[in-house]
Short mmCIF file of C-alpha atoms in Angstrom, two decimals:
data_model
loop_
_atom_site.label_atom_id
_atom_site.label_comp_id
_atom_site.label_asym_id
_atom_site.label_seq_id
_atom_site.Cartn_x
_atom_site.Cartn_y
_atom_site.Cartn_z
CA UNK S 1 0.00 0.00 0.00
CA UNK S 2 1.31 3.42 -0.98
CA UNK S 3 -0.91 6.12 0.64
CA UNK S 4 -0.98 9.41 -1.23
CA UNK S 5 -1.96 11.32 1.88
CA UNK S 6 0.81 11.26 4.46
CA UNK S 7 0.23 13.83 7.26
CA UNK S 8 3.62 12.93 8.70
CA UNK S 9 5.28 14.80 5.84
CA UNK S 10 4.50 18.04 7.66
CA UNK S 11 5.77 16.89 11.05
CA UNK S 12 9.49 16.99 10.38
CA UNK S 13 11.57 19.60 12.17
CA UNK S 14 12.08 21.87 9.19
CA UNK S 15 8.40 22.34 8.37
CA UNK S 16 6.66 21.57 11.68
CA UNK S 17 6.89 25.15 12.94
CA UNK S 18 5.85 26.62 9.60
CA UNK S 19 2.51 24.78 9.66
CA UNK S 20 1.86 25.18 13.40
CA UNK S 21 -1.70 26.48 13.76
CA UNK S 22 -1.55 28.07 17.21
CA UNK S 23 1.14 30.11 18.92
CA UNK S 24 1.50 31.66 22.35
CA UNK S 25 2.97 35.11 22.85
CA UNK S 26 3.74 37.04 26.05
CA UNK S 27 1.26 39.61 24.72
CA UNK S 28 -1.51 37.00 25.14
CA UNK S 29 -0.91 36.69 28.87
CA UNK S 30 -2.13 38.60 31.92
CA UNK S 31 -0.33 38.09 35.22
CA UNK S 32 -2.32 38.25 38.47
CA UNK S 33 -0.62 40.04 41.36
CA UNK S 34 -1.70 40.17 45.00
CA UNK S 35 -1.20 43.33 47.04
CA UNK S 36 -1.63 43.02 50.80
CA UNK S 37 -2.27 46.02 53.06
CA UNK S 38 -1.71 43.95 56.20
CA UNK S 39 1.97 43.18 55.67
CA UNK S 40 5.23 45.06 55.20
CA UNK S 41 7.05 42.14 53.62
CA UNK S 42 6.48 39.61 50.88
CA UNK S 43 4.49 36.60 52.03
CA UNK S 44 4.75 33.34 50.03
CA UNK S 45 1.42 31.76 49.07
CA UNK S 46 1.85 28.17 50.20
CA UNK S 47 -0.70 26.64 47.84
CA UNK S 48 0.62 28.58 44.82
CA UNK S 49 4.36 27.94 44.57
CA UNK S 50 6.30 30.89 43.21
CA UNK S 51 3.68 33.47 44.10
CA UNK S 52 3.52 35.95 46.96
CA UNK S 53 1.40 38.60 48.52
CA UNK S 54 3.36 41.84 48.37
CA UNK S 55 2.95 45.00 50.46
CA UNK S 56 1.63 48.10 48.74
CA UNK S 57 5.12 49.60 48.78
CA UNK S 58 6.40 46.64 46.74
CA UNK S 59 3.63 46.67 44.12
CA UNK S 60 5.73 48.57 41.57
CA UNK S 61 8.68 46.22 42.04
CA UNK S 62 6.36 43.24 41.59
CA UNK S 63 4.98 44.64 38.35
CA UNK S 64 8.47 45.44 37.09
CA UNK S 65 9.32 41.76 37.59
CA UNK S 66 6.36 40.83 35.40
CA UNK S 67 7.27 43.33 32.70
CA UNK S 68 10.83 42.04 32.57
CA UNK S 69 9.53 38.69 31.27
CA UNK S 70 7.72 40.31 28.33
CA UNK S 71 4.23 40.14 29.83
CA UNK S 72 2.62 43.54 29.39
CA UNK S 73 -0.57 43.32 31.48
CA UNK S 74 -1.38 42.62 35.12
CA UNK S 75 -4.60 42.17 37.04
CA UNK S 76 -4.48 43.48 40.60
CA UNK S 77 -6.15 41.79 43.58
CA UNK S 78 -6.13 43.37 47.02
CA UNK S 79 -6.13 42.19 50.61
CA UNK S 80 -7.44 45.07 52.76
CA UNK S 81 -6.33 46.04 56.22
CA UNK S 82 -9.87 45.55 57.54
CA UNK S 83 -13.21 44.10 56.47
CA UNK S 84 -16.88 44.79 57.18
CA UNK S 85 -20.32 43.55 56.18
CA UNK S 86 -20.50 45.75 53.07
CA UNK S 87 -16.86 45.54 51.98
CA UNK S 88 -16.44 49.28 52.18
CA UNK S 89 -12.66 49.19 51.76
CA UNK S 90 -13.26 47.98 48.20
CA UNK S 91 -14.10 51.51 47.02
CA UNK S 92 -12.07 53.55 49.52
CA UNK S 93 -9.85 56.22 47.95
CA UNK S 94 -6.99 55.01 50.13
CA UNK S 95 -7.84 51.32 49.64
CA UNK S 96 -5.17 48.75 48.92
CA UNK S 97 -5.94 48.40 45.19
CA UNK S 98 -6.38 52.13 44.71
CA UNK S 99 -3.01 52.90 46.30
CA UNK S 100 -1.27 50.15 44.38
CA UNK S 101 -2.80 51.14 41.05
CA UNK S 102 -1.79 54.78 41.47
CA UNK S 103 1.80 53.73 42.06
CA UNK S 104 1.86 51.18 39.25
CA UNK S 105 0.39 53.51 36.65
CA UNK S 106 2.64 56.39 37.72
CA UNK S 107 5.86 54.38 37.64
CA UNK S 108 5.45 51.64 35.02
CA UNK S 109 4.15 51.09 31.50
CA UNK S 110 2.05 48.07 32.51
CA UNK S 111 -1.52 47.74 31.31
CA UNK S 112 -3.39 47.61 34.61
CA UNK S 113 -6.62 45.67 35.07
CA UNK S 114 -8.43 45.53 38.38
CA UNK S 115 -10.68 42.84 39.77
CA UNK S 116 -14.02 44.35 40.81
CA UNK S 117 -15.60 42.25 43.52
CA UNK S 118 -16.33 42.40 47.23
CA UNK S 119 -15.39 38.94 48.49
CA UNK S 120 -11.91 39.99 49.64
CA UNK S 121 -13.38 42.97 51.48
CA UNK S 122 -16.47 41.61 53.23
CA UNK S 123 -16.28 40.08 56.69
CA UNK S 124 -18.40 37.14 55.47
CA UNK S 125 -16.39 36.52 52.29
CA UNK S 126 -19.33 36.67 49.89
CA UNK S 127 -19.43 38.77 46.74
CA UNK S 128 -22.00 41.31 47.90
CA UNK S 129 -24.52 42.22 50.56
CA UNK S 130 -25.92 39.04 52.08
CA UNK S 131 -29.55 38.51 52.99
CA UNK S 132 -30.48 38.60 56.65
CA UNK S 133 -30.01 35.20 58.25
CA UNK S 134 -27.83 33.88 55.45
CA UNK S 135 -25.26 32.55 57.91
CA UNK S 136 -27.84 30.18 59.35
CA UNK S 137 -29.84 29.33 56.23
CA UNK S 138 -28.03 27.81 53.26
CA UNK S 139 -30.93 28.67 50.95
CA UNK S 140 -30.20 32.38 51.35
CA UNK S 141 -27.56 34.21 49.41
CA UNK S 142 -26.30 37.60 48.22
CA UNK S 143 -28.81 40.37 47.56
CA UNK S 144 -28.38 41.13 43.90
CA UNK S 145 -29.62 44.67 43.25
CA UNK S 146 -28.21 46.41 46.35
CA UNK S 147 -24.82 44.91 45.48
CA UNK S 148 -24.77 46.65 42.08
CA UNK S 149 -24.25 50.08 43.64
CA UNK S 150 -21.24 48.88 45.61
CA UNK S 151 -19.67 47.23 42.56
CA UNK S 152 -20.19 50.43 40.58
CA UNK S 153 -18.55 52.53 43.28
CA UNK S 154 -15.61 50.13 43.36
CA UNK S 155 -15.12 50.22 39.59
CA UNK S 156 -15.22 54.03 39.54
CA UNK S 157 -12.69 54.21 42.37
CA UNK S 158 -10.35 51.97 40.40
CA UNK S 159 -10.72 54.10 37.28
CA UNK S 160 -10.03 57.25 39.29
CA UNK S 161 -6.85 55.60 40.59
CA UNK S 162 -5.71 55.00 37.03
CA UNK S 163 -6.88 51.49 36.09
CA UNK S 164 -6.82 50.89 32.35
CA UNK S 165 -9.57 48.23 32.50
CA UNK S 166 -11.96 46.93 35.15
CA UNK S 167 -13.02 43.30 35.49
CA UNK S 168 -16.21 42.63 37.49
CA UNK S 169 -16.19 39.06 38.80
CA UNK S 170 -19.12 38.75 41.20
CA UNK S 171 -21.65 37.21 38.78
CA UNK S 172 -24.23 39.73 39.95
CA UNK S 173 -27.07 40.11 37.46
CA UNK S 174 -26.80 43.50 35.75
CA UNK S 175 -23.28 44.24 36.96
CA UNK S 176 -21.88 45.16 33.54
CA UNK S 177 -24.68 47.62 32.78
CA UNK S 178 -24.47 49.23 36.21
CA UNK S 179 -20.70 49.60 36.03
CA UNK S 180 -20.80 50.89 32.46
CA UNK S 181 -23.31 53.57 33.43
CA UNK S 182 -21.31 54.57 36.51
CA UNK S 183 -18.04 54.80 34.60
CA UNK S 184 -19.63 56.85 31.83
CA UNK S 185 -21.27 59.21 34.32
CA UNK S 186 -17.92 59.78 36.02
CA UNK S 187 -16.10 60.59 32.79
CA UNK S 188 -14.53 57.18 32.18
CA UNK S 189 -16.33 56.17 29.00
CA UNK S 190 -12.99 55.00 27.53
CA UNK S 191 -12.30 52.48 30.32
CA UNK S 192 -13.24 49.02 29.02
CA UNK S 193 -14.97 46.29 31.00
CA UNK S 194 -13.70 42.72 30.94
CA UNK S 195 -16.61 40.82 32.40
CA UNK S 196 -16.29 37.47 34.10
CA UNK S 197 -19.22 36.58 31.87
CA UNK S 198 -19.28 32.83 32.53
CA UNK S 199 -17.86 32.21 35.99
CA UNK S 200 -18.55 28.79 37.42
CA UNK S 201 -18.97 27.70 41.03
CA UNK S 202 -15.83 25.66 40.75
CA UNK S 203 -13.74 23.46 43.03
CA UNK S 204 -10.63 24.79 41.27
CA UNK S 205 -10.58 28.10 43.18
CA UNK S 206 -9.22 26.82 46.49
CA UNK S 207 -5.65 28.15 46.36
CA UNK S 208 -6.83 31.60 45.23
CA UNK S 209 -8.91 31.93 48.37
CA UNK S 210 -5.71 31.48 50.35
CA UNK S 211 -3.99 34.07 48.19
CA UNK S 212 -6.69 36.74 48.39
CA UNK S 213 -8.14 35.79 51.79
CA UNK S 214 -11.61 35.62 50.28
CA UNK S 215 -13.11 32.30 51.33
CA UNK S 216 -16.78 32.46 52.42
CA UNK S 217 -17.24 32.39 56.20
CA UNK S 218 -20.38 30.31 55.68
CA UNK S 219 -22.17 28.58 52.85
CA UNK S 220 -20.89 28.65 49.29
CA UNK S 221 -21.42 30.62 46.09
CA UNK S 222 -23.65 28.24 44.18
CA UNK S 223 -26.57 30.69 44.19
CA UNK S 224 -24.73 33.30 42.15
CA UNK S 225 -21.93 31.48 40.34
CA UNK S 226 -22.80 29.08 37.54
CA UNK S 227 -23.52 25.36 37.78
CA UNK S 228 -20.57 23.43 36.27
CA UNK S 229 -23.11 21.23 34.47
CA UNK S 230 -24.41 24.09 32.31
CA UNK S 231 -23.06 25.28 28.97
CA UNK S 232 -26.18 26.74 27.32
CA UNK S 233 -26.69 28.95 30.36
CA UNK S 234 -23.21 30.39 29.79
CA UNK S 235 -24.33 31.66 26.41
CA UNK S 236 -27.30 33.40 28.00
CA UNK S 237 -25.00 35.02 30.54
CA UNK S 238 -22.64 36.17 27.81
CA UNK S 239 -25.48 37.56 25.71
CA UNK S 240 -26.66 39.68 28.63
CA UNK S 241 -23.18 41.07 29.22
CA UNK S 242 -22.79 41.91 25.54
CA UNK S 243 -26.11 43.77 25.62
CA UNK S 244 -24.95 45.71 28.67
CA UNK S 245 -21.70 46.83 27.08
CA UNK S 246 -18.99 44.31 28.01
CA UNK S 247 -15.85 44.83 25.94
CA UNK S 248 -14.12 41.52 26.74
CA UNK S 249 -15.84 38.25 27.69
CA UNK S 250 -14.17 35.95 30.20
CA UNK S 251 -14.65 32.30 31.06
CA UNK S 252 -13.48 31.08 34.48
CA UNK S 253 -12.01 28.49 35.03
CA UNK S 254 -10.34 27.75 31.71
CA UNK S 255 -9.32 24.11 31.27
CA UNK S 256 -12.54 22.41 32.47
CA UNK S 257 -14.59 24.79 30.29
CA UNK S 258 -12.78 24.86 26.94
CA UNK S 259 -16.06 23.93 25.26
CA UNK S 260 -17.55 27.16 26.59
CA UNK S 261 -14.54 29.18 25.41
CA UNK S 262 -14.97 27.72 21.91
CA UNK S 263 -18.70 28.35 21.82
CA UNK S 264 -18.25 32.00 22.81
CA UNK S 265 -15.44 32.41 20.27
CA UNK S 266 -17.68 31.03 17.51
CA UNK S 267 -20.70 33.11 18.52
CA UNK S 268 -19.24 36.56 19.24
CA UNK S 269 -16.60 38.79 17.70
CA UNK S 270 -15.63 40.23 21.09
CA UNK S 271 -12.20 39.42 22.51
CA UNK S 272 -12.45 36.30 24.65
CA UNK S 273 -10.47 35.83 27.86
CA UNK S 274 -10.00 32.68 29.91
CA UNK S 275 -8.76 32.43 33.48
CA UNK S 276 -6.30 29.58 34.04
CA UNK S 277 -7.12 29.50 37.74
CA UNK S 278 -5.17 28.72 40.89
CA UNK S 279 -6.32 25.10 41.14
CA UNK S 280 -5.18 24.41 37.60
CA UNK S 281 -1.81 25.94 38.47
CA UNK S 282 -1.50 24.12 41.80
CA UNK S 283 -2.33 20.66 40.47
CA UNK S 284 0.37 20.83 37.81
CA UNK S 285 2.89 21.98 40.41
CA UNK S 286 1.86 19.15 42.72
CA UNK S 287 2.23 16.53 39.99
CA UNK S 288 5.60 17.99 39.04
CA UNK S 289 6.82 17.84 42.63
CA UNK S 290 5.89 14.15 42.64
CA UNK S 291 7.96 13.67 39.50
CA UNK S 292 4.91 12.64 37.51
CA UNK S 293 4.86 15.51 34.98
CA UNK S 294 7.29 17.92 33.36
CA UNK S 295 6.02 21.26 34.71
CA UNK S 296 7.26 23.48 31.88
CA UNK S 297 5.89 21.16 29.21
CA UNK S 298 2.43 20.69 30.72
CA UNK S 299 2.10 24.39 31.57
CA UNK S 300 2.86 25.34 27.98
CA UNK S 301 0.53 22.66 26.60
CA UNK S 302 -2.27 23.79 28.93
CA UNK S 303 -2.03 27.42 27.83
CA UNK S 304 -1.74 26.38 24.19
CA UNK S 305 -4.99 24.42 24.53
CA UNK S 306 -6.73 27.50 25.95
CA UNK S 307 -5.49 29.62 23.06
CA UNK S 308 -6.45 26.93 20.55
CA UNK S 309 -9.97 26.79 22.00
CA UNK S 310 -10.38 30.46 21.10
CA UNK S 311 -9.11 32.61 23.96
CA UNK S 312 -7.42 35.84 22.91
CA UNK S 313 -6.29 36.67 26.44
CA UNK S 314 -5.20 34.24 29.14
CA UNK S 315 -5.02 35.15 32.80
CA UNK S 316 -2.56 32.71 34.30
CA UNK S 317 -0.18 32.24 37.20
CA UNK S 318 2.21 30.69 34.70
CA UNK S 319 2.47 33.99 32.80
CA UNK S 320 5.99 34.92 33.81
CA UNK S 321 7.49 31.43 33.56
CA UNK S 322 5.94 30.75 30.16
CA UNK S 323 6.79 34.19 28.76
CA UNK S 324 10.45 33.71 29.61
CA UNK S 325 10.49 30.47 27.63
CA UNK S 326 8.66 31.61 24.52
#
């Protein structure tokens, strides 16, 4: 038998790269950084090897480390010095993110994105104002509409501090429209919104909650984050955010939801982002420490799969390591 079609012809070293269909670039990657108002030194995050919480005074140095690898964008998460029922430090002029963003934008050329949520700032760890009795009744959850005002105030405070883009992550119905209106009214019509449009109630978030000190004090987030079983619902969520003015559409987590990334890519011409979350990062590190996987190889392959599925932007804790190897 002499087959006329031999795909292996295009797999030799000389031509393999020429016909490669997908490529990663440092410009595709966004590096999360954690700024902590409660410390004056860098604090390693045990469940996320290689990552630290840094004090506000070290935020610029941390971003400069990211930029040195070729990654051009960061997303800033904050750990406040105090918390309350409403998460009021989230929109404080002298809040941890606001102070860090002012320094970063004044002293670096980084593109600065901010996470807009309340879970790190509320004493109960939920993403908004909770209903009365929620601590004792698992059927109760976050009050949707009163939370919109607080998210809007937070986004505006970030824009005033110099954020280039805001990224609401609370999965509150109407959050994109409320934030868009608030930004426009405050003179920030040019600040884009990257919405966590399809954010699932996932078991892959555990290490992040250590990093950002945002674990719920009671209950869980199943009443406002999406059911992992649902894909069609994700398209309804995305459609609503598009109607409300979202500029970038994000899926979180990334690897367990590549089908959702692909469906959004095929259905919308908006830029699509995917969040390669802390659990995805931690499990590869754990397998590597056991000697079961080659960390660099599986990290690159994981991010390549996210890009191949249709993501234009990838938020990942591997950003710096991968960028240095590209």
